[in-house]
Every structure is written in structure tokens, then in C-alpha cells.
Amino acid sequence: MTFEVGSGLSIGVILATVIVVAAMLIWVERRLLSFWQERLGPNRVGPFGLLQVVADMIKIFTKEDWVPPFADKFSFVLAPAIIMTVILLSFSVIPFAPGVGVVDSNIGVLFVLAMASLGAYSVMLAGLSSDNKYALLGSLRAAAQMISYEVFMGISILGVVALSGTFNLREIVLAQEENGWYIIPQFIGFVIFLIAGVAESHRLPFDIPEAEQEICAGYHTEYSGMKFGMFFVGEYLGLVLISSLITVLFFGGWLGPSFLPGIFWFSLKSFAFIAFFILLRAAIPRPRYDQLMTYGWLFLLPVSLLNLLITGVIILSTF
Amino acid sequence: MLTLIKDTLTSQVVTLWRVFSHLWVKADTVEYPDEMPYMFPRWRGRIILSRDPDGEERCVACNLCAVACPVDCIALQKTEDEEGRWYPEFFRINFSRCIMCGFCEEACPTNAIQLTPDFEMAEYERQDMVWEKEDLLIDGTGKYHDYNFYRVAGKKIGGKDKGEARNEAVPVNVRSLMP
Amino acid sequence: MILLFYIAGAVAVIATVAVILQTNIVHALIYLILSLLAVAVCFYVLGAPFAAVLEAIVYAGAIMVLFLFVIMMLNMGQQSLDQERSWMGPKVWVVPSLLASVLLAQLLTVLSQYDQELALTTVDVMQVSALLFGPYVLAVELASILLLAGLVSAYHLAKK
Ligand code: SF4
Ligand code: SF4
């Protein structure tokens, strides 16, 4: 078996790497947060606390996995499976490096958007099937937030798509080799994508669907054991996905000085964004739900449309 | 819209930078089991029963501490010696209920019961958290070295009532209003 | 590839039947989403990736989310379940089955006269857009005006 795009070996390696990285983020996030808050964080289990992840996993696997008797069992079990499946499927179109990837789809960008919109079901079904007030409130918020921010996310990518003339993520990276990274012409698109990405993966500061100070844990209030673990790891998978998408769309993917392999540059850039998201969590307080919505529809939507319009004008005038 | 952008730059970005710059600040954490934190002498931790400077038990089994305790975790029973001096027959503190509030120390007229800076009291068995008089009683005076209740209050012994000895003041009449 | 098409088609048909037979409305919606996704796979196999992804984004991803959103607001309990079950009586089935069989007969006759091979040419995004903004530009503009009107009126209603 060879290691090329779409071979069984590369699919397996990518799947395993992505899941392991997402699980390690549990430790990375707690460590980084603690440095920014002048603490030490988990440093007891193994060197630097690295084995904390293993300990957490043992705990999650051996905890009682309880389905409340009043819950709708079918949807309750389905919900955490959806989020994992959908996010892992999204990784299939990401070009990690030359020759590393699962598929080179002609509709890569759209595929990611489609999977992101399907991800909303996970949250909604979880809240609806739990038959719990807090869960229902959480999933109501999640539904509105995810549908709205999907729109801005889609529009903000369109500038990049228009510049490169393709929906294929690998070709977008190759186009950046010639034209320079798209962060420069598409800075506004980048900022909007960043904000929408945070909202889409409901990370702090936009973790309104699971704001524990207001609504317990939101949509996963009733979840425990492995099912909760899937939501938990799913959130980190989403973080990795958004970071790698930003890297691919705006920061030239694997491009970089050639003394190191492409996969190194890709990982470095993605990790920088993961760290940035964790910094956001450490620094910015959570807005109110209506503030988030107003900000989205009255600020992000016009700005992203303007960005698209101006990009179109520039492309057409330089033809 | 322009003000929104300006606010974002001046507030959110500055916040991000301020928080990020904490990366170079040394952590405040004390790594406890490896490094013992400094415990203040008046920290309210494990409770002891002390002795007076003459080596006698201070506790007079007055039950004031048991009454003061908000969680009712002190149990004791009075007994007397042949001179009629009270002392506890048993004295039991259930540390799994004690909230280390220090009310018992406040209530004690003889400074017998005292809280100490020791807080490492975890046990595997719940029953091991119940401490008897043998476990509580120490051989020293605790925090108050010179205090001896009977030197202040006087003491009735065979053939002598309170205030009748040489160099001894008559007891204050607590029911009189005179100074 | 064509086997994939038939599998996806079968999934779509079974899921749609399940939508009708389900009494629990949330389960019915999940089956409907499954059916839409299966149709998207059909589109993809037939060489229309753009239509496939739009089916997933717009129908499965946005419209069905709104359906679910509305269901969350209505308090569907045991009562509605019983109501649904009572509506499932045999008498209700007569007329819809008759109409459906007429449609099926029509479909079968049309299909029996159609003996061309399935032409599996991929139509990519560029071609679709060229068509949309070429011959069909009027329809696109009309649709966008309609949507704009909807947006403006929604904004107006929300303002009140
Ligand atoms: S410290 Fe408070 S709770 Fe503990 S024994 Fe004394 S009075 Fe009771
Ligand atoms: S410890 Fe103090 S308050 Fe408690 S019974 Fe003894 S003398 Fe009284």
C-alpha cells in the first residue's frame, strides 16, 4: 500500500492523527489557559501532565453511560454520533500537504459547508431528545446561532473562491503559491471567517448554547460517559477543523520555506490558530444571545457582502 | 459601524494582548505536596485539647464548646475527681462533620480546645475521622502558654472555699450592679 | 458507481416511506433528512456535484433545521403521538394510495419507453453558473428580488 491521496493507508493515518490531536487538545487547552491565568494546569500525570489525556479517556470510558428514562432514546444516541461523523467527514477534503489527503474534491469548500450545516442537527437533536428545559434552551440558541453564522461563513469564503476560481481546496492552496497568501487581499473575509468559525464550533466566547453559568451545560446537560465524551472531543475536532480551514484558505496551507516538509508548515500554522482560539477563550467574555444575533445580521452580513462585491469588482476590472 | 470597529480594536485586541502577555509571568501556584505552603499560626485546622502550664488537663467539661458548635460534632461527658474538679470522661470530635469554624475555641473559658494549622486530615475510612480524647489531648499548652484557668478563677478545695486563701481576692458577685 | 446510485435510491425510497409511517414527528424528520441526503448522493452519482451539495446545504442543512426549530417550539408530547397513531387508520389510506398508484403507473409507462443509457457526464460548478447567469439570468434575478423582499419584510417585522 502506498501513501498517496485516497489510499487506505493515508485515510487511516489521517483519521488516527486527527482524533489523537483532538484528544491531546484537552491537555493543550488546559495547559495554555493556565499559563495565561498564571496557574500551572495539569502537570501531575506523566511528564508535564501529558498522560492527563489518557487518564481522562479512562475516566470517560469507564463512567456510567446513562440514558435518562424520559429521553427519546433514538435521537439521544444519534446526536453525539452525528457531530463526530460530520466533522470527521469534513477532514476528508482538507489538503494537509502535497500528496497527503483523503479526496481532492471539486466541491471541497461546499462539502465543508454542507457538513457544518448538518452538524447543527447534532446539537438540536441532543437538546430536543433530552426532554430537559436547559437542554432545550441550549439547542434553541444553538440552532439559531449555527444557521445564522453558516451564512456569513459561506459568504466570507466566497471571496477566496472567486480569487482562485475553484472550490477545490488543494487548488486553492496551489493558487496561493502563485498569487501570494489570500490573507492580504481577503483580510476582511478572514476576520469574518474567524468569527463565524468560533460561533460555528460554539467555542468560547460564543459558547452560548452551552453557557454553563446560565443554562447548566446547555444541550449536553443530560449526557454522560462516552456520549458526553463524543461531544467533548467533537468540540476539539471542530477547533482543529476550523484552524486547518483558515490555514488552507487564507494562509497558504502547506506552503512555506522548503527546508522543512509541507506537513510541518501546515501543522505549525494550524496550531497557531488553535492557540489563538484558546487565547480567545481565556480573554474575551461571552456576549449575550441577542447581541450575538444582532452583531451577526447587522454587522457581519453587510460587511461580508460588501467584501464579496468589492472582490468581484477588482477581479472583473483586472481581467 | 466605525465606532464598532474602533471599539473592537481598542478593547478586544488590547484585552487579547494583555492576557497573552501573561505567558511570561511566573505562575502563582504553590505545588502543594512537593512544596508546603506557609500556614499562618492562627489558621483554623485540626482541633486539639491542651494542658495548662502545670500539666493538668485544661478542659473542665463545661459543654460550652458542644453548645456553640453549629454542626453539633463535639460530644463529651462530664466526670469528677475526688476533689470535685470536673473533667471530661470522654471527649469526641467527629471531624467529618467539623467545618473548622473555630466557634468552639471562642466559647471555651479555659482555652482548652484550640485549632491548629494542620489541615492534612484525609482518611480512607469514615470512622477514622472520629477522634477520641486520647487522640485530641496534647502534652503542651498550645497557643496560650501562661494561662491557667484556676489561677484566675480560684478553686475550692477540701476545707477552703473560693477567695478564702492568702493572696486571693473574693470572687466577683456577678449578680451585683456595682463596679 | 451506478450500484451506488441504486443503493442511494433505495435508501431514499425506504426513508421516505418511513417518514410517512413514523408517528414520532422528530423521528419522521430524521428520516426525511436521510432521504434528502440519499437524493443528494443520487445527484452526485449522476454527475451533478453542485446540485448534490446544494441539496445537502439548503434542504437538509437549512430548511429541515427550521422544521426542527419549529417542532422544538411546539410542545409535542404523548398526546400528539396518540393523535398521529389514530390518523394511521386504514380508511385514511384509500384515496392517497389510489392517487399514488396512478402516478406510479404513469412513471412506469414513461420509463418503459425510455431506453437510452444513463449519460454520466459531470457538470461542474462553472458550467452551472454559466447557465444560471447566461440564459436563465432573468429567473435568477427574479428569485433574488423575491428573497430580498422577504429579507426586508423580515427586518421590518423584527423591528416592530
Ligand atoms: S470548629 Fe466549629 S464545627 Fe468544628 S468542632 Fe469547633 S465549633 Fe464545631
Ligand atoms: S473544651 Fe472548653 S468549652 Fe469544651 S467542655 Fe472543655 S472547657 Fe468547656
XYZ file of C-alpha atoms and ligand atoms in Angstrom:
674
model
C 0.000 0.000 0.000
C 1.299 3.441 -0.854
C 0.884 6.715 0.899
C -0.953 8.899 -1.574
C -4.190 10.852 -1.751
C -7.089 8.494 -1.147
C -5.181 5.304 -0.345
C -6.415 3.245 2.562
C -3.186 3.843 4.456
C -3.416 7.603 4.241
C -7.080 7.580 5.241
C -6.236 5.536 8.317
C -3.247 7.678 9.263
C -5.170 10.929 8.833
C -8.147 9.646 10.818
C -5.954 8.453 13.666
C -3.860 11.632 13.705
C -6.840 13.927 13.713
C -8.531 12.091 16.579
C -5.332 11.870 18.623
C -4.605 15.561 18.064
C -8.147 16.468 19.101
C -7.807 14.396 22.244
C -4.425 15.935 23.045
C -6.017 19.361 22.760
C -7.839 18.628 26.014
C -4.446 18.805 27.693
C -3.057 21.588 25.484
C -6.031 23.806 26.153
C -5.910 23.339 29.901
C -2.167 23.952 29.984
C -2.297 27.069 27.795
C -5.275 28.505 29.657
C -3.453 28.034 32.923
C -0.344 29.827 31.648
C -2.470 32.780 30.645
C -4.140 32.761 34.022
C -0.866 32.463 35.963
C -1.511 28.883 37.018
C 0.266 25.647 36.179
C -2.532 23.452 34.899
C -2.490 19.659 34.863
C 1.152 18.650 35.385
C 0.920 15.568 37.590
C 0.157 12.604 35.323
C 3.299 11.728 33.399
C 5.901 14.231 32.168
C 4.360 17.733 32.043
C 0.995 16.089 32.668
C 0.985 14.680 29.144
C -0.742 11.491 30.268
C -3.651 13.526 31.612
C -5.395 12.748 28.341
C -5.026 9.026 28.965
C -6.393 9.448 32.469
C -9.324 11.473 31.159
C -10.034 8.873 28.498
C -10.001 6.039 31.043
C -12.410 8.039 33.133
C -14.743 8.764 30.215
C -14.724 5.153 29.016
C -15.407 3.640 32.409
C -18.027 6.092 33.605
C -21.640 5.065 33.659
C -23.244 5.887 30.335
C -26.741 6.792 31.315
C -29.715 7.436 29.083
C -32.430 9.208 31.049
C -35.682 7.213 31.026
C -37.659 10.241 29.836
C -35.362 10.856 26.857
C -36.155 9.915 23.290
C -33.575 7.151 23.037
C -33.231 7.063 19.246
C -32.371 10.741 18.849
C -30.446 10.804 22.115
C -27.993 8.178 20.910
C -27.896 9.534 17.369
C -26.941 13.097 18.333
C -23.331 12.617 19.511
C -22.666 10.233 16.632
C -23.714 12.909 14.129
C -21.256 15.537 15.348
C -18.305 13.139 15.264
C -19.215 11.758 11.829
C -19.861 15.126 10.284
C -16.651 16.745 11.490
C -14.502 13.732 10.645
C -16.061 13.686 7.165
C -15.148 17.349 6.731
C -11.498 16.473 7.237
C -11.671 14.319 4.123
C -11.423 17.317 1.781
C -8.619 19.108 3.654
C -5.289 19.021 1.779
C -2.705 18.530 4.516
C 0.381 18.546 2.289
C 1.286 17.613 -1.283
C 0.129 14.004 -1.619
C -1.472 13.881 1.822
C -5.239 13.970 1.964
C -8.302 11.789 1.582
C -10.003 13.144 -1.550
C -9.386 16.048 -3.887
C -12.974 17.031 -4.347
C -14.060 19.621 -6.874
C -16.649 20.790 -4.377
C -14.429 20.734 -1.285
C -15.446 24.121 0.105
C -19.131 23.403 -0.407
C -18.734 19.980 1.154
C -17.305 21.521 4.313
C -20.199 23.978 4.444
C -22.716 21.181 3.953
C -21.176 19.160 6.751
C -21.147 22.209 9.016
C -24.842 22.728 8.412
C -25.555 19.060 9.139
C -23.623 19.476 12.377
C -26.454 21.655 13.656
C -28.641 18.541 13.888
C -26.396 17.002 16.484
C -26.893 19.903 18.837
C -30.594 20.264 18.126
C -31.429 16.577 18.451
C -29.411 16.372 21.657
C -31.364 19.199 23.204
C -34.724 18.099 21.902
C -34.401 14.451 22.892
C -33.085 15.183 26.389
C -36.517 16.475 27.430
C -34.893 18.994 29.727
C -35.535 22.723 29.888
C -31.903 23.743 29.904
C -31.070 21.382 27.067
C -33.967 22.696 25.016
C -32.953 26.315 25.605
C -29.392 25.440 24.665
C -30.349 23.778 21.438
C -32.736 26.590 20.505
C -29.862 29.022 20.857
C -27.541 26.662 19.021
C -29.912 26.273 16.091
C -30.341 29.993 15.557
C -26.647 30.686 16.065
C -25.432 27.942 13.756
C -27.834 28.702 10.915
C -27.007 32.409 11.045
C -23.267 32.098 11.230
C -23.214 29.462 8.485
C -24.417 32.210 6.158
C -21.573 34.591 6.965
C -19.097 31.756 6.899
C -20.203 30.807 3.393
C -20.135 34.365 2.105
C -16.740 35.085 3.626
C -15.192 32.096 1.834
C -16.661 33.147 -1.499
C -14.051 35.913 -1.849
C -11.291 33.316 -1.771
C -13.226 31.109 -4.165
C -13.682 33.994 -6.575
C -9.988 34.864 -6.447
C -8.800 31.303 -7.049
C -11.646 30.317 -9.362
C -12.176 26.889 -7.820
C -13.976 25.119 -4.999
C -11.156 22.592 -4.731
C -9.206 23.235 -1.542
C -5.983 21.776 -2.938
C -6.192 24.042 -5.957
C -6.870 26.996 -3.678
C -3.555 26.300 -1.953
C -1.802 25.939 -5.304
C -3.314 29.232 -6.460
C -1.827 30.865 -3.374
C 1.596 29.640 -4.459
C 1.336 31.933 -7.475
C -0.680 34.857 -6.123
C 0.528 35.047 -2.531
C -1.460 34.180 0.541
C -5.076 35.265 0.454
C -4.847 36.834 3.900
C -3.681 40.033 2.183
C -6.434 40.555 -0.400
C -9.076 38.873 1.742
C -8.313 40.232 5.191
C -11.937 41.146 5.887
C -13.056 37.739 4.689
C -10.507 36.196 7.035
C -11.779 38.118 10.059
C -15.388 37.209 9.282
C -14.479 33.569 8.736
C -12.622 33.543 12.048
C -15.590 34.958 13.955
C -18.082 32.698 12.186
C -15.807 29.729 12.783
C -15.780 30.363 16.514
C -19.559 30.684 16.508
C -19.978 27.584 14.363
C -17.922 25.354 16.638
C -19.567 27.106 19.633
C -16.340 27.743 21.415
C -15.957 30.487 23.941
C -16.669 33.413 23.686
C -19.599 32.239 21.548
C -20.438 29.154 23.603
C -23.931 30.499 24.169
C -25.617 27.097 23.514
C -23.725 25.563 26.435
C -23.166 28.582 28.656
C -22.835 26.826 31.975
C -23.430 29.924 34.058
C -26.866 30.402 32.516
C -28.189 27.056 31.333
C -26.170 24.319 33.072
C -24.352 22.762 30.163
C -26.946 23.551 27.518
C -27.695 20.830 25.056
C -25.471 18.177 26.655
C -26.799 18.612 30.171
C -28.208 15.078 30.253
C -25.230 13.377 28.634
C -22.670 11.333 30.496
C -19.882 8.867 29.892
C -18.818 8.132 26.348
C -21.646 10.066 24.726
C -20.562 13.199 26.533
C -17.007 12.346 25.567
C -18.029 12.393 21.923
C -19.446 15.905 22.266
C -16.307 16.910 24.109
C -13.895 15.519 21.533
C -16.239 16.721 18.771
C -15.759 20.278 20.001
C -11.983 19.922 19.793
C -12.277 18.260 16.392
C -14.258 21.306 15.274
C -11.492 23.525 16.610
C -8.873 21.614 14.611
C -11.106 21.727 11.531
C -11.642 25.482 11.685
C -7.933 26.083 12.260
C -6.910 23.922 9.330
C -9.545 25.557 7.115
C -8.184 29.010 7.965
C -4.692 27.740 7.200
C -5.771 26.321 3.859
C -7.979 29.192 2.749
C -6.034 32.216 3.911
C -2.529 31.196 4.969
C -1.309 29.085 2.107
C -1.832 25.615 3.594
C 1.413 23.706 3.451
C 3.350 26.470 1.665
C 6.447 27.716 3.423
C 10.256 27.744 3.173
C 11.203 24.427 1.620
C 13.849 23.321 4.147
C 11.059 21.667 6.114
C 8.316 19.421 4.682
C 4.909 20.879 3.881
C 3.120 18.957 6.581
C 5.273 20.753 9.173
C 4.241 24.186 7.963
C 0.622 23.093 7.841
C 0.732 21.833 11.419
C 2.573 24.920 12.628
C 0.049 27.327 11.140
C -2.919 25.269 12.313
C -1.517 25.055 15.805
C -1.010 28.811 15.884
C -4.716 29.239 15.196
C -5.693 26.623 17.757
C -3.642 28.547 20.290
C -5.331 31.749 19.189
C -8.766 30.212 19.750
C -7.693 29.138 23.210
C -6.475 32.690 23.852
C -9.903 33.956 22.798
C -11.400 31.668 25.387
C -9.051 32.975 28.042
C -9.564 36.640 27.273
C -12.979 37.530 25.876
C -16.220 37.346 27.881
C -19.328 35.783 26.421
C -21.778 38.172 24.713
C -25.497 37.991 25.268
C -27.533 35.873 22.856
C -29.329 38.812 21.225
C -26.071 40.747 20.953
C -24.580 37.852 19.048
C -27.526 37.744 16.658
C -27.624 41.497 16.102
C -23.888 41.582 15.549
C -24.191 38.797 13.014
C -27.067 40.073 10.933
C -26.493 43.804 11.181
C -22.703 43.916 11.031
C -21.193 40.728 9.655
C -23.747 40.230 6.869
C -23.373 43.675 5.235
C -19.620 43.660 5.686
C -19.225 40.215 4.170
C -21.495 41.109 1.238
C -19.512 44.313 0.657
C -16.288 42.336 0.804
C -17.616 39.948 -1.831
C -18.826 42.807 -4.007
C -15.516 44.669 -3.882
C -13.586 41.473 -4.559
C -15.794 40.854 -7.594
C -15.252 44.367 -8.885
C -11.491 44.083 -8.515
C -11.379 40.688 -10.239
C -13.511 41.892 -13.133
C -11.540 45.104 -13.573
C -8.192 43.310 -13.696
C -9.343 40.763 -16.257
C -20.132 50.799 12.393
C -16.895 52.724 12.567
C -17.204 53.018 16.321
C -17.777 49.266 16.499
C -14.553 48.655 14.605
C -12.708 51.165 16.757
C -14.058 49.573 19.937
C -13.041 46.155 18.718
C -9.513 47.328 18.103
C -9.090 49.286 21.300
C -10.898 46.931 23.626
C -10.903 43.363 22.396
C -7.492 43.351 20.760
C -5.897 45.068 23.736
C -7.559 42.518 26.018
C -6.203 39.698 23.919
C -2.730 41.150 24.103
C -2.878 41.779 27.858
C -3.967 38.197 28.516
C -1.385 36.838 26.105
C 1.397 38.733 27.825
C 0.697 36.744 30.989
C 2.627 33.957 29.296
C 5.811 35.474 30.715
C 4.530 35.930 34.217
C 5.524 33.339 36.781
C 2.652 31.171 37.948
C 1.245 31.788 41.404
C 0.590 28.129 42.058
C 2.238 26.508 45.096
C 2.900 22.884 44.170
C 1.494 21.633 47.419
C 2.620 18.088 48.154
C 6.155 18.855 46.965
C 6.280 22.282 48.489
C 4.492 23.043 51.754
C 2.664 26.367 51.755
C 3.264 28.649 54.767
C 0.414 28.123 57.218
C -0.459 31.041 59.463
C -0.331 30.285 63.211
C -3.962 31.194 63.673
C -5.136 29.059 60.736
C -8.212 27.095 61.766
C -7.290 23.465 61.213
C -7.181 20.251 63.231
C -8.503 20.656 66.782
C -6.505 19.770 69.903
C -7.170 19.691 73.643
C -4.326 21.395 75.537
C -2.957 21.207 79.082
C -2.233 24.082 81.430
C 1.362 25.022 82.372
C 1.235 22.633 85.321
C 0.480 19.715 83.039
C -3.158 19.322 84.069
C -5.922 18.931 81.552
C -7.455 22.319 80.863
C -10.894 21.096 79.866
C -13.492 21.386 82.646
C -16.270 19.622 80.740
C -18.460 22.709 80.752
C -20.030 21.714 77.416
C -19.891 25.291 76.117
C -17.998 24.178 73.020
C -20.518 21.465 72.272
C -23.305 24.026 72.533
C -21.504 26.555 70.376
C -20.714 24.088 67.636
C -23.031 24.833 64.696
C -22.851 21.296 63.322
C -23.007 19.510 66.664
C -19.883 17.485 66.095
C -18.489 17.635 69.658
C -19.657 15.037 72.165
C -18.341 14.860 75.752
C -19.385 13.617 79.115
C -18.506 15.099 82.483
C -16.969 13.240 85.364
C -15.368 14.412 88.670
C -12.251 13.515 90.572
C -12.233 13.104 94.402
C -11.597 16.869 94.882
C -14.712 17.699 92.865
C -12.811 19.031 89.867
C -14.616 18.443 86.595
C -13.013 16.871 83.600
C -14.348 15.041 80.554
C -14.757 11.290 80.785
C -14.750 11.094 77.043
C -14.351 13.852 74.514
C -15.153 13.053 70.908
C -14.960 15.225 67.804
C -16.324 13.999 64.525
C -14.010 15.652 62.024
C -16.047 14.511 59.073
C -18.692 16.983 60.215
C -16.498 19.722 61.669
C -16.435 22.821 59.461
C -13.391 24.350 61.195
C -15.330 27.436 62.144
C -13.474 27.978 65.402
C -16.610 28.719 67.439
C -15.622 26.082 69.971
C -12.336 27.835 70.602
C -14.169 31.126 71.078
C -16.589 29.551 73.508
C -14.078 27.729 75.682
C -13.483 29.523 79.016
C -10.292 27.606 79.765
C -8.531 27.789 76.374
C -8.589 24.003 76.387
C -9.883 23.468 72.905
C -7.733 25.081 70.199
C -7.471 24.937 66.427
C -4.059 24.339 64.866
C -2.614 24.998 61.389
C -2.637 21.321 60.432
C -5.079 20.561 57.637
C -3.867 17.207 56.306
C -6.596 15.057 57.771
C -7.778 12.879 54.878
C -8.712 9.285 55.748
C -9.876 6.305 53.761
C -12.333 5.183 56.449
C -15.053 7.490 57.597
C -14.859 6.085 61.098
C -11.226 7.178 61.320
C -12.386 10.765 61.220
C -13.903 10.424 64.692
C -11.221 11.425 67.181
C -11.320 10.480 70.846
C -9.833 12.322 73.832
C -6.605 10.274 73.659
C -6.115 11.471 70.068
C -7.004 15.083 70.806
C -5.148 15.693 74.042
C -1.604 17.030 73.657
C 1.099 17.432 76.255
C 1.610 21.179 75.789
C -0.188 24.451 76.288
C -0.985 25.117 72.650
C -1.218 28.765 71.663
C -1.668 30.202 75.197
C 1.398 29.396 77.283
C 0.787 31.053 80.669
C -2.937 30.761 81.041
C -4.186 28.642 83.873
C -7.916 28.867 84.437
C -7.855 28.036 88.144
C -5.160 30.640 88.868
C -7.642 33.219 87.589
C -10.862 31.768 88.817
C -9.727 30.330 92.127
C -10.557 26.843 93.246
C -12.444 25.240 96.067
C -10.515 22.504 97.837
C -11.189 20.494 100.955
C -11.703 22.950 103.879
C -11.273 26.120 101.819
C -13.880 27.914 99.737
C -13.155 30.265 96.852
C -11.460 33.511 97.948
C -10.550 32.270 101.409
C -6.851 31.568 100.834
C -3.995 34.036 101.353
C -3.397 36.491 98.462
C -6.735 35.609 96.966
C -9.408 38.140 96.032
C -13.027 37.474 96.884
C -14.920 36.293 93.786
C -16.812 38.936 91.878
C -20.512 38.941 92.616
C -21.851 38.631 89.087
C -25.384 39.498 90.192
C -24.490 42.897 91.637
C -24.578 46.021 89.547
C -21.753 47.701 91.487
C -18.387 48.053 89.808
C -20.794 3.954 -9.385
C -24.206 3.008 -10.765
C -24.608 0.475 -7.947
C -24.128 3.383 -5.543
C -26.937 5.173 -7.326
C -29.326 2.276 -6.848
C -28.382 1.872 -3.199
C -28.891 5.575 -2.548
C -32.184 5.468 -4.426
C -33.383 2.531 -2.350
C -32.365 4.351 0.839
C -34.267 7.418 -0.303
C -37.436 5.442 -1.045
C -37.328 3.466 2.201
C -36.584 6.569 4.251
C -39.467 8.419 2.632
C -41.866 5.572 3.387
C -40.572 5.648 6.948
C -41.325 9.383 7.104
C -44.969 8.658 6.341
C -45.253 5.711 8.706
C -43.472 7.297 11.677
C -45.720 8.582 14.427
C -42.948 10.353 16.330
C -42.508 13.612 14.477
C -38.817 14.034 15.331
C -38.019 10.561 14.035
C -40.004 11.318 10.903
C -37.891 14.422 10.367
C -34.677 12.463 10.811
C -35.871 10.043 8.133
C -36.723 12.965 5.872
C -33.212 14.349 6.271
C -31.819 10.917 5.483
C -33.971 10.760 2.373
C -32.766 14.185 1.214
C -29.150 13.176 1.756
C -29.734 9.991 -0.227
C -31.151 12.084 -3.069
C -28.030 14.244 -2.859
C -25.915 11.125 -3.321
C -28.037 10.225 -6.353
C -27.361 13.643 -7.861
C -23.658 13.253 -7.224
C -23.518 9.869 -8.893
C -25.466 11.165 -11.881
C -22.784 13.827 -12.421
C -24.230 16.886 -10.743
C -21.960 17.508 -7.729
C -23.051 21.117 -7.380
C -26.726 20.210 -7.198
C -25.859 17.430 -4.747
C -24.051 19.751 -2.351
C -26.724 22.417 -2.630
C -29.329 19.786 -1.805
C -27.361 18.937 1.310
C -26.744 22.568 2.302
C -30.115 24.077 1.517
C -32.636 21.304 2.043
C -31.002 19.026 4.583
C -28.938 21.735 6.217
C -31.154 24.779 6.415
C -34.814 24.076 5.711
C -35.008 20.933 7.797
C -33.231 22.738 10.637
C -36.036 25.282 10.559
C -38.606 22.464 10.671
C -36.876 21.043 13.701
C -36.712 24.518 15.186
C -40.472 24.896 14.904
C -41.035 21.457 16.420
C -38.935 22.485 19.386
C -41.249 25.414 19.979
C -44.430 23.314 19.795
C -44.674 21.139 22.821
C -45.074 17.715 21.212
C -45.845 15.165 23.862
C -47.506 11.798 24.189
C -50.782 13.423 23.127
C -49.652 14.265 19.617
C -48.154 10.781 19.313
C -51.545 9.225 20.066
C -53.234 11.584 17.637
C -50.830 10.607 14.878
C -51.402 6.957 15.615
C -55.166 7.364 15.391
C -54.783 9.041 11.999
C -52.968 5.980 10.707
C -56.226 4.019 10.268
C -56.822 2.034 7.070
C -59.598 4.353 5.872
C -57.220 7.259 5.533
C -55.021 5.321 3.136
C -57.534 4.696 0.364
C -57.514 7.943 -1.607
C -53.783 8.752 -1.323
C -52.878 5.210 -2.381
C -55.162 5.447 -5.414
C -53.636 8.760 -6.489
C -50.132 7.483 -5.867
C -50.744 4.355 -7.930
C -51.947 6.489 -10.847
C -48.678 8.438 -10.633
C -46.688 5.205 -10.387
C -48.392 3.813 -13.475
C -47.560 6.970 -15.404
C -43.953 6.832 -14.249
C -43.619 3.182 -15.265
C -45.007 3.805 -18.771
C -42.650 6.738 -19.258
C -39.706 4.699 -18.020
C -40.556 1.746 -20.254
C -40.397 3.964 -23.345
C -37.065 5.461 -22.287
C -34.323 3.115 -23.446
C -31.268 5.365 -23.512
C -28.184 4.588 -21.465
C -27.626 6.808 -18.445
C -25.296 9.558 -19.617
C -22.862 10.156 -16.810
C -21.181 13.422 -17.744
C -20.118 15.559 -14.817
C -21.477 19.073 -14.893
C -19.169 21.193 -12.784
C -19.869 24.407 -10.943
C -18.515 26.624 -13.689
C -20.977 25.259 -16.250
C -23.921 25.523 -13.890
C -23.085 29.140 -13.091
C -22.579 29.984 -16.741
C -26.067 28.634 -17.448
C -27.602 30.430 -14.479
C -26.147 33.801 -15.379
C -26.491 33.282 -19.115
C -29.836 32.059 -20.457
C -31.568 31.960 -17.081
C -30.406 35.300 -15.715
C -33.948 36.684 -15.612
C -35.185 33.854 -13.424
C -32.197 34.230 -11.110
C -32.764 37.966 -10.754
C -36.486 37.469 -10.117
C -35.744 34.905 -7.447
C -33.213 37.200 -5.830
C -35.686 40.087 -5.803
C -38.190 37.799 -4.100
C -35.629 36.838 -1.484
C -34.625 40.460 -0.986
C -38.268 41.367 -0.427
C -38.504 38.579 2.123
C -35.362 39.844 3.857
C -36.606 43.415 4.018
C -40.014 42.422 5.320
C -38.487 40.126 7.926
C -36.309 43.003 9.068
C -39.357 45.264 9.220
C -41.336 42.725 11.260
C -38.425 42.187 13.616
C -38.101 45.935 14.162
C -41.678 46.276 15.474
S -14.512 24.239 64.740
Fe -16.700 24.698 64.643
S -17.553 22.868 63.702
Fe -15.534 22.294 64.401
S -15.843 21.472 66.431
Fe -15.387 23.650 66.685
S -17.376 24.632 66.751
Fe -17.707 22.578 65.906
S -13.147 22.215 75.757
Fe -13.530 24.134 76.812
S -15.637 24.640 76.276
Fe -15.351 22.497 75.769
S -16.039 21.419 77.534
Fe -13.858 21.672 77.797
S -13.638 23.554 78.897
Fe -15.718 23.527 78.169
